[in-house]
Each structure stands twice: as structure tokens, then as C-alpha cells.
Amino acid sequence: MLNRTSVTEFLLLPVTDIQVLQPVLFVLFLAIYIVNVAANGAILMVVTSDPRLHSPMYFFLGNLSCLDICFSTVSLPKMLENFLSTHKAISFLGCVSQLHFFHFMGSTESMLLAVMGFDRFVAICKPLHYTLIMNQVCIQMAVTVWIIGFFHALLHSVMTSRLNFCGSNQINHFFCDVKPLLKLACGNTELNQWLVNNVTGTIATGSCFLTFLSYFYIIVYLFFKTHSCSMLRKALSTCASHFVVVVLFYVPGVFVYIHPASSSSMDQDQISAIMYSVVTPVLNPLIYTLRNKEVKGALRRVISRSQ
């Protein structure tokens, strides 16, 4: 049950205080959002419609594209609205909902990248058993990370909604996140901070560790088992796209959550948040399609059929 609070809405901080830049940023972020939805939507369409892409690898890629669309949709539409609005407010329920879905999509994507790393490990290190192993577990693994992500986010949204907000209602961020909200709460927030540091930290660092562990085993396997430089380059090339996506996702995200919240760090947090919630989702489909012949071929077949 929600605590009684004198705050019924929150005011979000604009990305910039320079009024002249706000229409320019509106056009820029609107274009990014449209490209994100179109590009990830195209990948999702070809992965589901082309029988040649009905494999565990592309099943996970479809999940990633779905997550990227949802991840940006959590914060970008409200940001776009605030570029054109003088009253940059969000309701209490809307704020908690935004917090929930942001952590739902973020933690799910973190774990999904670890699963995709395991998929590449099995494909390269156990190629003869790949189909047998992954066809049995790919759906269960995907469902598991979505469920864990949902309940992880539910934990944060419920615990944050139970806090009492009796002072300022101005969030020092362009969307509702746990750390800025904890700075506004009255009373003891140690449990909430513990959840951020330990639960969220465990999911993020654990997923990151497992992802890089998969690549460590892949590299070790290739160096000791593959005596052909061309085969080594080809195998590493198949992992390069996923590895770039992992780095783009984790570096700004880890930066936000490993240092303590402070007023001096909030501008840096906003830049990092824009990177992993706005920029990275639009780069993911470009990275995969530019380096993946099967996806490019499927896109060409779809375009040719539509003409």
C-alpha cells in the first residue's frame, strides 16, 4: 500500500536550460526515436517472418530488438513532450510506472546479452551440439530473463512508491529513476539504497561477468583449438557485433550506478542515461545489420517482395 505523500506530481529536469536548443533537440531525438522503432521493427519483422532466421541466435536478436523499442519508449516520448511544454510534470503514478518499466527493460536486456554470449559460446565451442542444446533451452532462457527483469523492477517500483515525498518535487533528471527519487524522499532510504547497490548491482555485474566469461572461453578455445588464422578471424567476426553492443550498453550504465548520487554527478548521469537508453538502442540494429549477411539478405528479400 502506498504511503501518504504531499507530492502528487514530479517536475522533470530538462535536458538543457537553453530555450533555443530545445526545438533542435526535439527534432534530433524524434528522428532518433523514429529510426529506432523502424530499424528494430524491421529486424523483428524479418526474424519472425523469414524461415531461414528461425534459429536460437535470431530468436534472441528478435528479443533484443523488442527490448530496444520498449526501452526507448519508456523515456523518449515524455522527453519529447517536455521539449515543447513549459510545465514538465509527470504524475506520481506515471513516475513510478516509468521507473518500473525502465528497470524492467534495462535489467532484462542486461541478462539477455549474457544469454546471447552463451549462445555464441555454444555455437563456436560446441558446434556439433549447438542445435540440440540451444533448441531445448532458448525459449526457457528468454522467458526466465523477462520474468526476473519484471520482478526486479517491481521490487524497486513498490519500495520507491512506499517512500514519503514531503518536500521538493523537482527530479534532477529527465526521467524518473531510483537515485534521483531517493534524494527527494523524506525519512530513511537505506533499504532502497541497499536494493540499488546490491540487487541491481548483482544483476548488472553478474550479467556482465557471464557475458565476458563466455567471450573469454571463446577466445581461449579458438587460440588453442583453431590453427587456421582465417577460421579464427571468421569466428571472432561472428561475435564482434554482439561484443560491441555489450560494451555500448554496459559502459555508460555501470558509470551511472557505481558512483554515489550527488548534485555534481547528475549532469554526467544524464549524458550516460541518454547513451544507454536512447543512443544504444538505435545503434544495435545498425551494428547487427551492417555485419550480418543473413539479416541483410532477409531484409533484401522483404524489400523485393514488397516492390
Short mmCIF file of C-alpha atoms in Angstrom, two decimals:
data_model
loop_
_atom_site.label_atom_id
_atom_site.label_comp_id
_atom_site.label_asym_id
_atom_site.label_seq_id
_atom_site.Cartn_x
_atom_site.Cartn_y
_atom_site.Cartn_z
CA MET A 1 0.00 0.00 0.00
CA LEU A 2 1.32 3.43 -0.92
CA ASN A 3 2.38 5.85 1.79
CA ARG A 4 0.58 9.12 2.21
CA THR A 5 2.57 11.83 0.49
CA SER A 6 2.07 15.51 -0.14
CA VAL A 7 3.57 15.16 -3.63
CA THR A 8 1.06 14.26 -6.37
CA GLU A 9 3.34 15.01 -9.30
CA PHE A 10 7.03 15.49 -10.06
CA LEU A 11 8.78 18.06 -12.23
CA LEU A 12 11.40 16.64 -14.58
CA LEU A 13 14.61 18.50 -15.31
CA PRO A 14 15.01 19.49 -18.98
CA VAL A 15 17.96 18.07 -20.88
CA THR A 16 19.12 21.66 -21.39
CA ASP A 17 18.06 25.02 -19.96
CA ILE A 18 18.87 26.80 -23.22
CA GLN A 19 15.47 27.52 -24.77
CA VAL A 20 16.83 27.97 -28.30
CA LEU A 21 18.24 24.42 -28.29
CA GLN A 22 15.06 22.69 -27.18
CA PRO A 23 13.28 22.67 -30.60
CA VAL A 24 16.53 21.45 -32.20
CA LEU A 25 16.86 18.67 -29.64
CA PHE A 26 13.19 17.79 -30.12
CA VAL A 27 13.78 17.20 -33.85
CA LEU A 28 17.02 15.29 -33.16
CA PHE A 29 15.56 12.94 -30.54
CA LEU A 30 12.35 12.48 -32.54
CA ALA A 31 14.45 11.38 -35.53
CA ILE A 32 16.45 9.00 -33.29
CA TYR A 33 13.23 7.51 -31.91
CA ILE A 34 11.72 7.02 -35.38
CA VAL A 35 14.91 5.34 -36.64
CA ASN A 36 14.99 3.16 -33.51
CA VAL A 37 11.41 1.94 -33.93
CA ALA A 38 11.78 1.48 -37.71
CA ALA A 39 15.14 -0.32 -37.59
CA ASN A 40 14.37 -2.57 -34.64
CA GLY A 41 10.88 -3.17 -36.01
CA ALA A 42 12.38 -4.25 -39.34
CA ILE A 43 14.70 -6.73 -37.61
CA LEU A 44 11.82 -8.06 -35.52
CA MET A 45 9.72 -8.48 -38.68
CA VAL A 46 12.35 -10.35 -40.71
CA VAL A 47 13.35 -12.57 -37.77
CA THR A 48 9.75 -13.68 -37.25
CA SER A 49 8.76 -13.92 -40.93
CA ASP A 50 11.84 -15.43 -42.61
CA PRO A 51 12.15 -19.22 -42.00
CA ARG A 52 15.91 -19.02 -42.63
CA LEU A 53 16.26 -16.93 -39.47
CA HIS A 54 14.28 -19.29 -37.24
CA SER A 55 17.26 -20.24 -35.08
CA PRO A 56 18.17 -19.52 -31.42
CA MET A 57 20.63 -16.76 -32.40
CA TYR A 58 18.00 -14.77 -34.28
CA PHE A 59 15.34 -15.59 -31.71
CA PHE A 60 17.48 -13.76 -29.14
CA LEU A 61 18.15 -10.96 -31.64
CA GLY A 62 14.39 -10.51 -32.03
CA ASN A 63 14.04 -10.29 -28.25
CA LEU A 64 16.79 -7.65 -28.18
CA SER A 65 15.06 -5.58 -30.86
CA CYS A 66 11.77 -5.75 -28.95
CA LEU A 67 13.55 -4.64 -25.77
CA ASP A 68 15.29 -1.75 -27.56
CA ILE A 69 11.97 -0.40 -28.84
CA CYS A 70 10.40 -0.65 -25.38
CA PHE A 71 13.50 0.71 -23.61
CA SER A 72 13.47 3.96 -25.60
CA THR A 73 9.67 4.23 -25.41
CA VAL A 74 9.86 4.35 -21.61
CA SER A 75 11.66 7.72 -21.53
CA LEU A 76 11.80 9.28 -25.01
CA PRO A 77 8.11 10.20 -25.61
CA LYS A 78 7.96 12.03 -22.26
CA MET A 79 11.26 13.75 -23.04
CA LEU A 80 9.89 14.86 -26.43
CA GLU A 81 6.74 16.17 -24.79
CA ASN A 82 8.77 18.17 -22.28
CA PHE A 83 10.82 19.81 -25.04
CA LEU A 84 7.61 21.53 -26.19
CA SER A 85 5.98 22.03 -22.77
CA THR A 86 6.55 24.72 -20.17
CA HIS A 87 5.16 22.55 -17.36
CA LYS A 88 7.43 19.48 -17.40
CA ALA A 89 5.39 17.41 -14.95
CA ILE A 90 4.70 13.72 -14.52
CA SER A 91 2.13 12.27 -12.15
CA PHE A 92 3.19 10.24 -9.10
CA LEU A 93 1.75 7.05 -10.64
CA GLY A 94 3.28 7.88 -14.02
CA CYS A 95 6.67 8.42 -12.39
CA VAL A 96 6.57 5.08 -10.56
CA SER A 97 5.40 3.34 -13.75
CA GLN A 98 8.24 4.91 -15.75
CA LEU A 99 10.73 3.80 -13.08
CA HIS A 100 9.31 0.26 -13.19
CA PHE A 101 9.46 -0.20 -16.95
CA PHE A 102 12.87 1.45 -17.22
CA HIS A 103 14.39 -1.06 -14.79
CA PHE A 104 12.31 -3.88 -16.29
CA MET A 105 13.71 -3.28 -19.78
CA GLY A 106 17.21 -2.40 -18.59
CA SER A 107 17.74 -5.44 -16.37
CA THR A 108 16.13 -7.78 -18.91
CA GLU A 109 18.43 -6.50 -21.67
CA SER A 110 21.43 -6.91 -19.37
CA MET A 111 20.60 -10.57 -18.77
CA LEU A 112 19.64 -11.17 -22.41
CA LEU A 113 23.10 -10.01 -23.52
CA ALA A 114 24.59 -12.64 -21.19
CA VAL A 115 22.32 -15.28 -22.74
CA MET A 116 23.39 -14.17 -26.23
CA GLY A 117 27.01 -14.51 -25.14
CA PHE A 118 26.31 -18.07 -24.00
CA ASP A 119 24.63 -18.75 -27.35
CA ARG A 120 27.81 -17.67 -29.18
CA PHE A 121 29.91 -19.81 -26.82
CA VAL A 122 27.89 -22.93 -27.62
CA ALA A 123 27.85 -22.14 -31.36
CA ILE A 124 31.65 -21.78 -31.56
CA CYS A 125 32.92 -24.16 -28.87
CA LYS A 126 30.33 -26.93 -29.28
CA PRO A 127 29.12 -26.58 -32.88
CA LEU A 128 28.03 -30.22 -33.26
CA HIS A 129 25.77 -29.96 -30.22
CA TYR A 130 24.57 -26.37 -30.80
CA THR A 131 21.17 -27.17 -32.29
CA LEU A 132 20.43 -29.85 -29.68
CA ILE A 133 21.44 -27.70 -26.71
CA MET A 134 20.00 -24.32 -27.74
CA ASN A 135 16.73 -25.56 -29.24
CA GLN A 136 15.95 -27.13 -25.87
CA VAL A 137 16.74 -24.11 -23.70
CA CYS A 138 16.46 -20.92 -25.79
CA ILE A 139 12.78 -20.25 -25.06
CA GLN A 140 13.18 -21.11 -21.36
CA MET A 141 16.19 -18.80 -21.08
CA ALA A 142 14.39 -15.91 -22.76
CA VAL A 143 11.27 -16.34 -20.61
CA THR A 144 13.42 -16.55 -17.47
CA VAL A 145 15.26 -13.27 -18.10
CA TRP A 146 11.97 -11.46 -18.85
CA ILE A 147 10.43 -12.78 -15.62
CA ILE A 148 13.47 -11.94 -13.48
CA GLY A 149 13.61 -8.46 -15.06
CA PHE A 150 9.93 -7.85 -14.29
CA PHE A 151 10.16 -8.82 -10.64
CA HIS A 152 13.43 -6.96 -10.17
CA ALA A 153 11.75 -3.80 -11.47
CA LEU A 154 8.63 -4.49 -9.39
CA LEU A 155 10.80 -4.59 -6.27
CA HIS A 156 12.16 -1.10 -7.00
CA SER A 157 8.81 0.41 -8.00
CA VAL A 158 6.97 -0.94 -4.94
CA MET A 159 9.69 0.09 -2.49
CA THR A 160 10.02 3.55 -4.06
CA SER A 161 6.25 4.12 -4.07
CA ARG A 162 6.16 3.41 -0.32
CA LEU A 163 8.51 6.31 0.43
CA ASN A 164 7.15 9.59 1.71
CA PHE A 165 7.82 12.60 -0.50
CA CYS A 166 7.05 15.71 1.52
CA GLY A 167 9.50 18.31 0.21
CA SER A 168 10.66 19.35 -3.24
CA ASN A 169 9.08 17.58 -6.22
CA GLN A 170 11.76 18.54 -8.78
CA ILE A 171 13.61 15.49 -10.07
CA ASN A 172 17.15 16.26 -11.13
CA HIS A 173 16.84 14.03 -14.20
CA PHE A 174 14.93 13.90 -17.50
CA PHE A 175 13.03 10.76 -16.43
CA CYS A 176 12.08 9.00 -13.18
CA ASP A 177 14.88 6.83 -11.86
CA VAL A 178 15.59 5.44 -8.40
CA LYS A 179 18.64 7.51 -7.47
CA PRO A 180 17.13 10.97 -8.18
CA LEU A 181 13.90 9.98 -6.41
CA LEU A 182 15.75 8.80 -3.30
CA LYS A 183 17.27 12.27 -2.99
CA LEU A 184 13.74 13.74 -2.71
CA ALA A 185 12.36 11.23 -0.21
CA CYS A 186 11.76 12.07 3.42
CA GLY A 187 12.83 9.57 6.04
CA ASN A 188 15.11 6.56 5.88
CA THR A 189 16.05 5.36 2.40
CA GLU A 190 18.83 2.94 3.41
CA LEU A 191 16.85 -0.15 2.36
CA ASN A 192 16.11 1.36 -1.07
CA GLN A 193 19.76 2.30 -1.50
CA TRP A 194 20.77 -1.21 -0.46
CA LEU A 195 18.47 -2.65 -3.14
CA VAL A 196 20.04 -0.42 -5.80
CA ASN A 197 23.58 -1.26 -4.77
CA ASN A 198 23.13 -4.98 -4.15
CA VAL A 199 20.17 -6.32 -6.17
CA THR A 200 20.60 -4.13 -9.24
CA GLY A 201 24.37 -4.30 -8.86
CA THR A 202 24.31 -8.09 -8.69
CA ILE A 203 22.15 -8.40 -11.82
CA ALA A 204 24.28 -5.93 -13.79
CA THR A 205 27.72 -7.14 -12.69
CA GLY A 206 26.66 -10.80 -12.78
CA SER A 207 25.32 -10.49 -16.32
CA CYS A 208 28.39 -8.53 -17.41
CA PHE A 209 30.73 -11.12 -15.85
CA LEU A 210 28.94 -14.05 -17.50
CA THR A 211 28.97 -12.27 -20.86
CA PHE A 212 32.71 -11.61 -20.76
CA LEU A 213 33.32 -15.11 -19.37
CA SER A 214 31.66 -16.54 -22.48
CA TYR A 215 33.96 -14.48 -24.68
CA PHE A 216 36.99 -15.42 -22.61
CA TYR A 217 36.26 -19.12 -23.18
CA ILE A 218 35.59 -18.47 -26.87
CA ILE A 219 38.95 -16.72 -27.33
CA VAL A 220 40.84 -19.38 -25.35
CA TYR A 221 39.12 -22.16 -27.31
CA LEU A 222 39.86 -20.56 -30.65
CA PHE A 223 43.51 -19.91 -29.90
CA PHE A 224 44.17 -23.45 -28.68
CA LYS A 225 41.85 -25.42 -30.96
CA THR A 226 41.90 -23.41 -34.19
CA HIS A 227 45.15 -23.49 -36.14
CA SER A 228 43.85 -21.52 -39.10
CA CYS A 229 44.06 -17.72 -38.89
CA SER A 230 41.22 -17.35 -41.40
CA MET A 231 38.93 -19.57 -39.31
CA LEU A 232 39.92 -17.62 -36.19
CA ARG A 233 39.08 -14.28 -37.84
CA LYS A 234 35.77 -15.64 -39.15
CA ALA A 235 34.73 -16.96 -35.74
CA LEU A 236 35.69 -13.76 -33.95
CA SER A 237 33.88 -11.73 -36.60
CA THR A 238 30.61 -13.51 -35.78
CA CYS A 239 30.97 -12.35 -32.17
CA ALA A 240 32.13 -8.81 -32.92
CA SER A 241 28.64 -7.32 -33.33
CA HIS A 242 27.41 -8.72 -30.04
CA PHE A 243 30.58 -7.64 -28.24
CA VAL A 244 30.21 -4.03 -29.48
CA VAL A 245 26.58 -4.00 -28.31
CA VAL A 246 27.65 -5.27 -24.87
CA VAL A 247 30.28 -2.55 -24.48
CA LEU A 248 27.88 0.22 -25.59
CA PHE A 249 25.27 -0.98 -23.11
CA TYR A 250 27.41 -1.63 -20.05
CA VAL A 251 29.96 1.20 -20.02
CA PRO A 252 27.54 4.14 -19.53
CA GLY A 253 25.17 2.06 -17.37
CA VAL A 254 27.89 0.96 -14.98
CA PHE A 255 29.15 4.55 -14.77
CA VAL A 256 25.75 5.75 -13.51
CA TYR A 257 25.27 3.12 -10.83
CA ILE A 258 28.76 2.60 -9.40
CA HIS A 259 29.25 6.11 -8.04
CA PRO A 260 27.13 7.70 -5.29
CA ALA A 261 24.41 10.17 -6.20
CA SER A 262 25.39 13.82 -5.88
CA SER A 263 24.29 17.07 -7.43
CA SER A 264 27.66 17.41 -9.19
CA SER A 265 27.28 13.99 -10.84
CA MET A 266 23.73 14.39 -12.16
CA ASP A 267 24.74 16.08 -15.43
CA GLN A 268 27.11 13.18 -16.13
CA ASP A 269 24.35 10.73 -15.19
CA GLN A 270 22.01 12.34 -17.73
CA ILE A 271 24.58 12.02 -20.51
CA SER A 272 25.21 8.37 -19.59
CA ALA A 273 21.47 7.67 -19.39
CA ILE A 274 20.94 9.18 -22.86
CA MET A 275 23.71 6.92 -24.16
CA TYR A 276 22.31 3.60 -22.92
CA SER A 277 18.58 4.36 -23.15
CA VAL A 278 18.43 6.44 -26.35
CA VAL A 279 21.59 6.11 -28.44
CA THR A 280 22.50 2.44 -27.87
CA PRO A 281 19.04 1.06 -28.82
CA VAL A 282 19.22 2.84 -32.19
CA LEU A 283 22.79 1.66 -32.81
CA ASN A 284 22.09 -2.02 -32.06
CA PRO A 285 20.12 -2.80 -35.25
CA LEU A 286 22.63 -0.86 -37.37
CA ILE A 287 25.53 -2.83 -35.86
CA TYR A 288 23.81 -6.17 -36.42
CA THR A 289 22.55 -5.49 -39.94
CA LEU A 290 25.82 -3.99 -41.18
CA ARG A 291 27.82 -7.05 -40.06
CA ASN A 292 25.27 -9.82 -40.57
CA LYS A 293 24.84 -11.20 -44.08
CA GLU A 294 21.79 -13.30 -43.17
CA VAL A 295 19.86 -10.31 -41.76
CA LYS A 296 20.82 -8.13 -44.73
CA GLY A 297 19.73 -10.88 -47.10
CA ALA A 298 16.40 -11.28 -45.31
CA LEU A 299 15.82 -7.51 -45.46
CA ARG A 300 16.54 -7.51 -49.21
CA ARG A 301 14.05 -10.35 -49.74
CA VAL A 302 11.37 -8.49 -47.80
CA ILE A 303 12.01 -5.30 -49.82
CA SER A 304 11.96 -7.19 -53.12
CA ARG A 305 8.65 -8.88 -52.24
CA SER A 306 7.07 -5.55 -51.35
CA GLN A 307 8.03 -3.91 -54.64
#
